[in-house]
Amino acid sequence: MSSIDPTHTHAPGIAPSPGLQDPEEFVAARSNGDQLAAREPVDSKTDGSPGVLAAESVTFAYPDGTVALHDLSLTLPQGRRVAILGANGCGKTTLFLNFNGILRPSAGTIVHNGEPIQYDREALRDLRRRVGLVFQDPDSQLFAASVRQDISFGPLNLGWSEEHARARVEQIIVDTNLTELAERPTHMLSYGQKKRVAIAGVLVMEPEVIIADEPTAGLDPETTGRVLNLLDSLHHAGRSIVISTHDVELALAWADHVIVMHRGHLLAEGPPDVVLADDPLLREAGLLQPIVVDAYRQFCAAGLLPSSEAVPRTVSDLTALLVRHAAPRTPPNSPPD
Ligand SMILES: Nc1ncnc2c1ncn2[C@@H]1O[C@H](COP(=O)(O)OP(=O)(O)OP(=O)(O)O)[C@@H](O)[C@H]1O
Ligand SMILES: [Mg+2]
């Protein structure tokens, strides 16, 4: 069995806020409770609605004095697919650990469903039932002897019937392509395999909000597709999904709201086809323009497409645009009119 250290995060030396002190608390941190079952999708915007989670003027400083978040205010809209982008060290993981109550702001407030979060044990347990966090580093999250045991740990401690819990576990094992690894010790898995187990261990409990810190980093293309499909199915069931990523193509194609961070600040937020088509902004954030946007711009410059169209989000969108705007061709050897 790998070490049971539920307080460990990627930020060694940081005293977590109360509530992650024992395995029972860790179950709550990884679980959602079953009271969240049938929530309707909400098409809320960030325009004034409290959102599902929000940071209000949040500053976070690590004990060594590094200020990772600077007076940061942003809202995660409810029932949406949100991608947070930004260069290494811009504060994504620190923000996620604040959203989950593992870290506590040095100043400012984290708001969940319109209420400031509280840091007593009970409140944190409840928060973590509702807000499931997939850690960037899977070793921070896995502790049971085998893959199946690790994924089963939360569901078997949630108060679900054993039959229901076991059925959910078997389903998520299939969904995350873990069938062949189910009996393997977690510490003997490859990085990408561990990542899949960590993702499965959170998704299996269907939290109201799923925050996944770089969920597709290190995954092969097939597994990336499976994980995104899984997140989509939870989104369609009304869950709010938030991921961090450096992958601008993925964010453009998948997200319906994009947030760009830079050095602990909010740089921009909005629809992906607007934010991710803003080349100067992306450069400032240390990101590259998505290839599909670059190709679209070049087709426009070459006169093949009008620049009045909405920016395509996928290669298929771009192809459809080209087909629509292609000049009708005269077949070779056709007789002159
Ligand atoms: N335990 C720590 N002690 C001191 N500083 C830390 C600690 N953890 C992170 N930092 C610093 O806080 C800042 C934000 O780090 P964070 O891990 O939140 O960034 P990130 O956006 O998640 O980066 P990445 O894309 O590499 O995962 C960085 O300057 C980092 O060096
Ligand atoms: Mg990070």
Coordinates of C-alpha atoms and ligand atoms in Angstrom, one line a residue:
M1 CA 0.0 0.0 0.0
S2 CA 1.3 3.4 -0.8
S3 CA 1.4 6.0 2.0
I4 CA -1.8 7.1 3.5
D5 CA -1.2 10.8 3.7
P6 CA -4.3 12.6 2.9
T7 CA -2.8 16.0 3.9
H8 CA -0.1 15.8 1.3
T9 CA -0.5 18.1 -1.6
H10 CA 1.9 19.4 -4.3
A11 CA 2.7 22.1 -1.8
P12 CA 4.9 20.3 0.8
G13 CA 5.3 22.1 4.0
I14 CA 2.0 23.9 3.8
A15 CA -0.3 23.2 6.7
P16 CA -3.6 22.4 5.2
S17 CA -6.8 23.9 6.6
P18 CA -8.6 21.6 9.0
G19 CA -10.6 18.7 7.6
L20 CA -8.0 16.6 5.8
Q21 CA -6.5 15.1 8.9
D22 CA -7.6 11.5 8.6
P23 CA -8.8 9.0 6.0
E24 CA -12.4 9.6 6.9
E25 CA -12.0 13.3 6.1
F26 CA -10.3 12.4 2.9
V27 CA -13.3 10.3 1.9
A28 CA -15.4 13.4 2.4
A29 CA -12.9 15.5 0.4
R30 CA -13.2 13.1 -2.5
S31 CA -16.9 12.6 -2.3
N32 CA -20.0 14.3 -3.2
G33 CA -22.7 13.0 -1.0
D34 CA -25.8 11.6 -2.8
Q35 CA -28.0 14.5 -2.1
L36 CA -26.9 16.1 -5.4
A37 CA -28.4 13.6 -7.7
A38 CA -30.8 15.3 -10.0
R39 CA -29.7 18.9 -10.5
E40 CA -30.9 20.6 -13.6
P41 CA -28.3 22.2 -15.9
V42 CA -28.1 25.9 -15.3
D43 CA -27.1 28.2 -18.2
S44 CA -25.9 31.0 -15.9
K45 CA -23.4 33.6 -17.1
T46 CA -20.8 35.3 -15.1
D47 CA -22.7 38.6 -15.4
G48 CA -23.5 39.2 -11.8
S49 CA -24.7 35.7 -10.8
P50 CA -22.7 34.3 -7.9
G51 CA -21.6 31.2 -9.9
V52 CA -20.9 27.9 -8.3
L53 CA -17.5 29.0 -6.9
A54 CA -15.9 32.4 -6.8
A55 CA -12.8 34.0 -5.6
E56 CA -13.3 37.5 -4.2
S57 CA -10.2 39.6 -3.9
V58 CA -8.2 36.5 -3.0
T59 CA -4.5 36.9 -2.1
F60 CA -2.6 33.8 -1.2
A61 CA 1.0 33.8 0.1
Y62 CA 3.0 30.6 0.8
P63 CA 4.9 30.5 4.1
D64 CA 8.2 31.3 2.3
G65 CA 6.6 34.6 1.2
T66 CA 5.8 33.6 -2.4
V67 CA 2.6 35.4 -3.3
A68 CA 0.8 33.0 -5.7
L69 CA -2.5 34.8 -6.0
H70 CA -2.8 38.6 -6.1
D71 CA -6.1 40.1 -5.2
L72 CA -7.8 37.7 -7.6
S73 CA -11.5 37.9 -8.3
L74 CA -13.2 35.5 -10.7
T75 CA -16.4 33.4 -10.9
L76 CA -16.8 29.9 -12.1
P77 CA -20.2 29.8 -13.8
Q78 CA -22.6 27.1 -12.8
G79 CA -23.3 24.1 -15.0
R80 CA -20.6 25.0 -17.5
R81 CA -17.3 23.6 -18.8
V82 CA -14.6 26.0 -17.7
A83 CA -11.0 25.8 -18.8
I84 CA -8.4 27.8 -16.8
L85 CA -5.2 28.4 -18.8
G86 CA -1.9 30.0 -17.9
A87 CA 1.8 29.4 -17.9
N88 CA 3.6 27.3 -15.3
G89 CA 3.5 29.0 -11.9
C90 CA 0.7 31.4 -12.7
G91 CA -1.4 30.0 -9.8
K92 CA -3.8 27.5 -11.2
T93 CA -3.1 24.8 -8.6
T94 CA -3.0 27.2 -5.8
L95 CA -6.4 28.6 -6.8
F96 CA -7.9 25.0 -7.0
L97 CA -6.5 24.2 -3.5
N98 CA -8.2 27.4 -2.2
F99 CA -11.5 26.4 -3.9
N100 CA -11.4 23.1 -2.1
G101 CA -10.5 24.6 1.2
I102 CA -7.2 22.8 1.4
L103 CA -5.5 26.1 1.4
R104 CA -7.0 29.2 3.0
P105 CA -6.6 32.7 1.4
S106 CA -4.3 35.1 3.2
A107 CA -6.8 37.8 2.3
G108 CA -10.2 37.7 0.5
T109 CA -12.9 35.1 0.4
I110 CA -13.8 31.9 -1.5
V111 CA -17.5 31.8 -2.1
H112 CA -19.5 28.6 -2.8
N113 CA -23.0 28.8 -4.1
G114 CA -23.1 32.5 -3.0
E115 CA -21.9 31.8 0.6
P116 CA -18.4 32.4 1.9
I117 CA -16.8 29.0 2.7
Q118 CA -16.2 28.2 6.4
Y119 CA -13.1 26.4 7.6
D120 CA -14.4 24.3 10.5
R121 CA -14.2 20.6 10.1
E122 CA -17.9 20.0 9.3
A123 CA -18.2 22.8 6.8
L124 CA -15.0 21.6 5.0
R125 CA -16.3 18.0 4.9
D126 CA -19.5 19.3 3.3
L127 CA -17.7 21.5 0.8
R128 CA -15.5 18.5 -0.2
R129 CA -18.6 16.3 -0.7
R130 CA -19.8 18.9 -3.2
V131 CA -16.5 20.0 -4.8
G132 CA -14.4 17.1 -6.0
L133 CA -10.7 17.9 -6.7
V134 CA -8.6 15.8 -9.0
F135 CA -5.0 16.6 -7.9
Q136 CA -2.4 17.5 -10.5
D137 CA -0.1 15.0 -9.0
P138 CA -1.8 11.6 -8.7
D139 CA 0.6 10.4 -6.0
S140 CA -1.1 13.1 -3.8
Q141 CA -4.3 11.2 -4.1
L142 CA -3.8 7.4 -4.3
F143 CA -3.3 5.4 -1.2
A144 CA -5.2 2.0 -1.4
A145 CA -3.5 -1.3 -2.2
S146 CA -5.1 -1.9 -5.6
V147 CA -6.7 0.2 -8.3
R148 CA -10.2 -1.3 -7.5
Q149 CA -9.8 -0.7 -3.8
D150 CA -8.7 2.9 -4.3
I151 CA -11.6 3.7 -6.5
S152 CA -14.0 1.9 -4.1
F153 CA -12.8 3.7 -1.0
G154 CA -15.0 6.8 -1.4
P155 CA -18.2 5.1 -2.7
L156 CA -18.1 2.4 0.1
N157 CA -17.8 5.1 2.7
L158 CA -20.5 7.4 1.4
G159 CA -23.5 5.6 2.8
W160 CA -24.6 4.2 -0.6
S161 CA -25.8 0.6 -0.7
E162 CA -23.0 -1.8 -1.3
E163 CA -24.7 -2.9 -4.5
H164 CA -24.9 0.6 -5.8
A165 CA -21.4 1.5 -4.8
R166 CA -19.9 -1.6 -6.5
A167 CA -21.9 -1.0 -9.6
R168 CA -20.6 2.6 -9.9
V169 CA -17.0 1.4 -9.3
E170 CA -17.2 -1.2 -12.0
Q171 CA -18.8 1.3 -14.4
I172 CA -16.1 3.9 -13.9
I173 CA -13.3 1.3 -14.2
V174 CA -14.7 0.5 -17.7
D175 CA -15.2 4.2 -18.5
T176 CA -11.6 5.1 -17.6
N177 CA -10.1 2.1 -19.4
L178 CA -8.8 0.6 -16.2
T179 CA -10.3 -3.0 -16.5
E180 CA -6.9 -4.6 -17.1
L181 CA -5.3 -2.7 -14.2
A182 CA -8.0 -3.2 -11.6
E183 CA -6.0 -5.6 -9.4
R184 CA -2.7 -3.9 -9.8
P185 CA -1.0 -2.0 -6.9
T186 CA -1.4 1.7 -7.5
H187 CA 2.2 2.5 -6.7
M188 CA 3.4 0.2 -9.5
L189 CA 1.4 2.0 -12.2
S190 CA 2.8 4.4 -14.8
Y191 CA 2.2 8.1 -14.4
G192 CA -0.6 8.2 -16.9
Q193 CA -2.2 5.1 -15.4
K194 CA -2.1 6.6 -11.9
K195 CA -3.7 9.8 -13.3
R196 CA -6.6 7.7 -14.7
V197 CA -7.1 6.1 -11.3
A198 CA -7.0 9.5 -9.5
I199 CA -9.6 10.8 -12.0
A200 CA -11.8 7.7 -11.6
G201 CA -11.6 8.0 -7.8
V202 CA -13.2 11.5 -7.9
L203 CA -15.6 11.0 -10.8
V204 CA -17.0 7.8 -9.3
M205 CA -18.6 9.9 -6.6
E206 CA -20.2 12.4 -9.0
P207 CA -19.5 15.6 -7.2
E208 CA -21.6 18.7 -7.9
V209 CA -18.5 20.5 -9.1
I210 CA -15.5 18.6 -10.5
I211 CA -12.2 20.5 -10.5
A212 CA -9.5 18.7 -12.3
D213 CA -6.0 20.0 -12.3
E214 CA -4.5 19.2 -15.7
P215 CA -6.6 16.0 -16.1
T216 CA -5.3 15.2 -19.5
A217 CA -1.6 15.9 -19.0
G218 CA 0.4 12.8 -19.6
L219 CA -2.5 10.8 -21.0
D220 CA -2.5 9.1 -24.4
P221 CA -4.9 10.3 -27.0
E222 CA -7.4 7.5 -26.5
T223 CA -7.6 8.0 -22.8
T224 CA -7.7 11.8 -23.2
G225 CA -10.8 11.3 -25.3
R226 CA -12.4 8.9 -22.8
V227 CA -11.7 11.3 -19.9
L228 CA -13.2 14.3 -21.8
N229 CA -16.3 12.1 -22.7
L230 CA -16.7 11.3 -19.1
L231 CA -16.4 14.9 -18.0
D232 CA -19.0 15.8 -20.8
S233 CA -21.4 13.2 -19.6
L234 CA -21.2 14.6 -16.0
H235 CA -21.6 18.1 -17.5
H236 CA -24.8 17.0 -19.3
A237 CA -26.1 15.6 -16.0
G238 CA -25.8 19.2 -14.7
R239 CA -22.4 19.2 -13.0
S240 CA -20.0 22.1 -13.2
I241 CA -16.7 21.1 -14.6
V242 CA -13.5 23.1 -14.2
I243 CA -10.1 22.0 -15.6
S244 CA -6.7 23.6 -15.8
T245 CA -4.7 23.0 -18.9
H246 CA -1.9 24.3 -21.1
D247 CA -3.6 22.8 -24.1
V248 CA -5.2 25.7 -26.1
E249 CA -6.6 23.3 -28.7
L250 CA -8.4 21.3 -26.1
A251 CA -9.7 24.5 -24.3
L252 CA -11.0 25.9 -27.6
A253 CA -12.8 22.7 -28.6
W254 CA -14.1 21.6 -25.3
A255 CA -14.7 24.6 -23.0
D256 CA -17.7 26.9 -23.1
H257 CA -16.0 29.5 -20.8
V258 CA -12.3 30.2 -20.7
I259 CA -10.2 31.9 -17.9
V260 CA -6.7 33.0 -18.5
M261 CA -4.4 33.6 -15.5
H262 CA -1.0 35.4 -15.5
R263 CA 1.3 35.6 -12.5
G264 CA -1.5 35.2 -9.9
H265 CA -3.8 37.6 -11.7
L266 CA -6.9 37.2 -13.9
L267 CA -5.8 38.3 -17.4
A268 CA -9.0 37.5 -19.4
E269 CA -12.2 35.5 -19.4
G270 CA -15.0 34.8 -21.9
P271 CA -16.0 32.6 -24.7
P272 CA -13.2 30.4 -26.0
D273 CA -13.5 31.5 -29.6
V274 CA -13.0 35.1 -28.5
V275 CA -10.3 34.7 -25.8
L276 CA -8.3 32.1 -27.7
A277 CA -8.3 34.2 -30.9
D278 CA -6.6 37.1 -29.1
D279 CA -3.0 36.6 -30.1
P280 CA -1.5 39.5 -28.1
L281 CA -3.3 38.3 -25.0
L282 CA -2.1 34.8 -25.4
R283 CA 1.4 35.9 -25.9
E284 CA 1.2 37.9 -22.7
A285 CA 0.0 34.8 -20.9
G286 CA 2.8 32.7 -22.3
L287 CA 0.4 30.7 -24.5
L288 CA 0.3 30.0 -28.2
Q289 CA -2.6 30.6 -30.5
P290 CA -4.5 27.4 -31.3
I291 CA -3.4 25.9 -34.7
V292 CA -7.0 25.9 -36.0
V293 CA -7.3 29.7 -35.3
D294 CA -3.9 30.2 -36.9
A295 CA -5.0 28.2 -40.0
Y296 CA -8.3 30.1 -40.2
R297 CA -6.4 33.5 -40.1
Q298 CA -4.1 32.4 -42.8
F299 CA -7.0 31.2 -45.0
C300 CA -8.7 34.6 -44.4
A301 CA -5.4 36.4 -45.4
A302 CA -5.2 34.3 -48.5
G303 CA -8.7 35.4 -49.4
L304 CA -10.1 31.9 -49.1
L305 CA -12.4 32.8 -46.2
P306 CA -14.1 36.0 -45.1
S307 CA -12.9 37.2 -41.8
S308 CA -16.5 38.0 -40.8
E309 CA -17.1 34.4 -39.7
A310 CA -17.0 33.2 -36.1
V311 CA -13.6 31.6 -35.4
P312 CA -13.8 27.8 -35.9
R313 CA -13.2 25.8 -32.7
T314 CA -12.2 22.5 -34.4
V315 CA -10.7 21.2 -37.6
S316 CA -14.2 20.0 -38.5
D317 CA -15.6 23.5 -38.0
L318 CA -12.8 24.9 -40.2
T319 CA -13.4 22.3 -42.9
A320 CA -17.1 23.1 -42.9
L321 CA -16.3 26.8 -43.4
L322 CA -14.0 26.0 -46.3
V323 CA -16.6 23.8 -48.0
R324 CA -19.3 26.5 -47.5
H325 CA -17.1 29.2 -49.0
A326 CA -15.3 27.3 -51.7
A327 CA -15.9 28.7 -55.1
P328 CA -17.9 26.3 -57.3
R329 CA -15.3 24.5 -59.5
T330 CA -15.5 24.0 -63.2
P331 CA -14.8 20.4 -63.9
P332 CA -11.7 19.9 -66.1
N333 CA -12.4 19.4 -69.8
S334 CA -15.9 20.7 -69.5
P335 CA -17.0 22.5 -72.6
P336 CA -17.0 26.3 -72.6
D337 CA -20.3 28.0 -72.2
Ligands
LIG1 N1 4.7 25.0 -1.5 C1 5.1 26.1 -2.0 N2 5.8 27.0 -1.4 C2 6.2 28.2 -2.0 N3 5.8 28.5 -3.2 C3 5.0 27.7 -3.9 C4 4.6 26.4 -3.4 N4 3.8 25.8 -4.3 C5 3.8 26.6 -5.3 N5 4.5 27.8 -5.1 C6 4.6 28.9 -6.0 O1 3.4 29.5 -6.2 C7 3.2 30.0 -7.6 C8 2.0 29.3 -8.2 O2 2.2 27.9 -8.3 P1 1.1 26.9 -8.8 O3 1.6 25.5 -8.6 O4 -0.2 27.3 -8.2 O5 1.1 27.3 -10.4 P2 0.4 26.5 -11.6 O6 -0.3 27.5 -12.4 O7 -0.4 25.4 -11.1 O8 1.7 25.9 -12.4 P3 1.8 24.6 -13.3 O9 1.2 24.9 -14.6 O10 3.3 24.4 -13.4 O11 1.1 23.5 -12.6 C9 4.5 29.6 -8.2 O12 5.4 30.8 -8.2 C10 5.1 28.5 -7.4 O13 6.5 28.5 -7.5
MG2 MG -0.4 23.4 -11.3

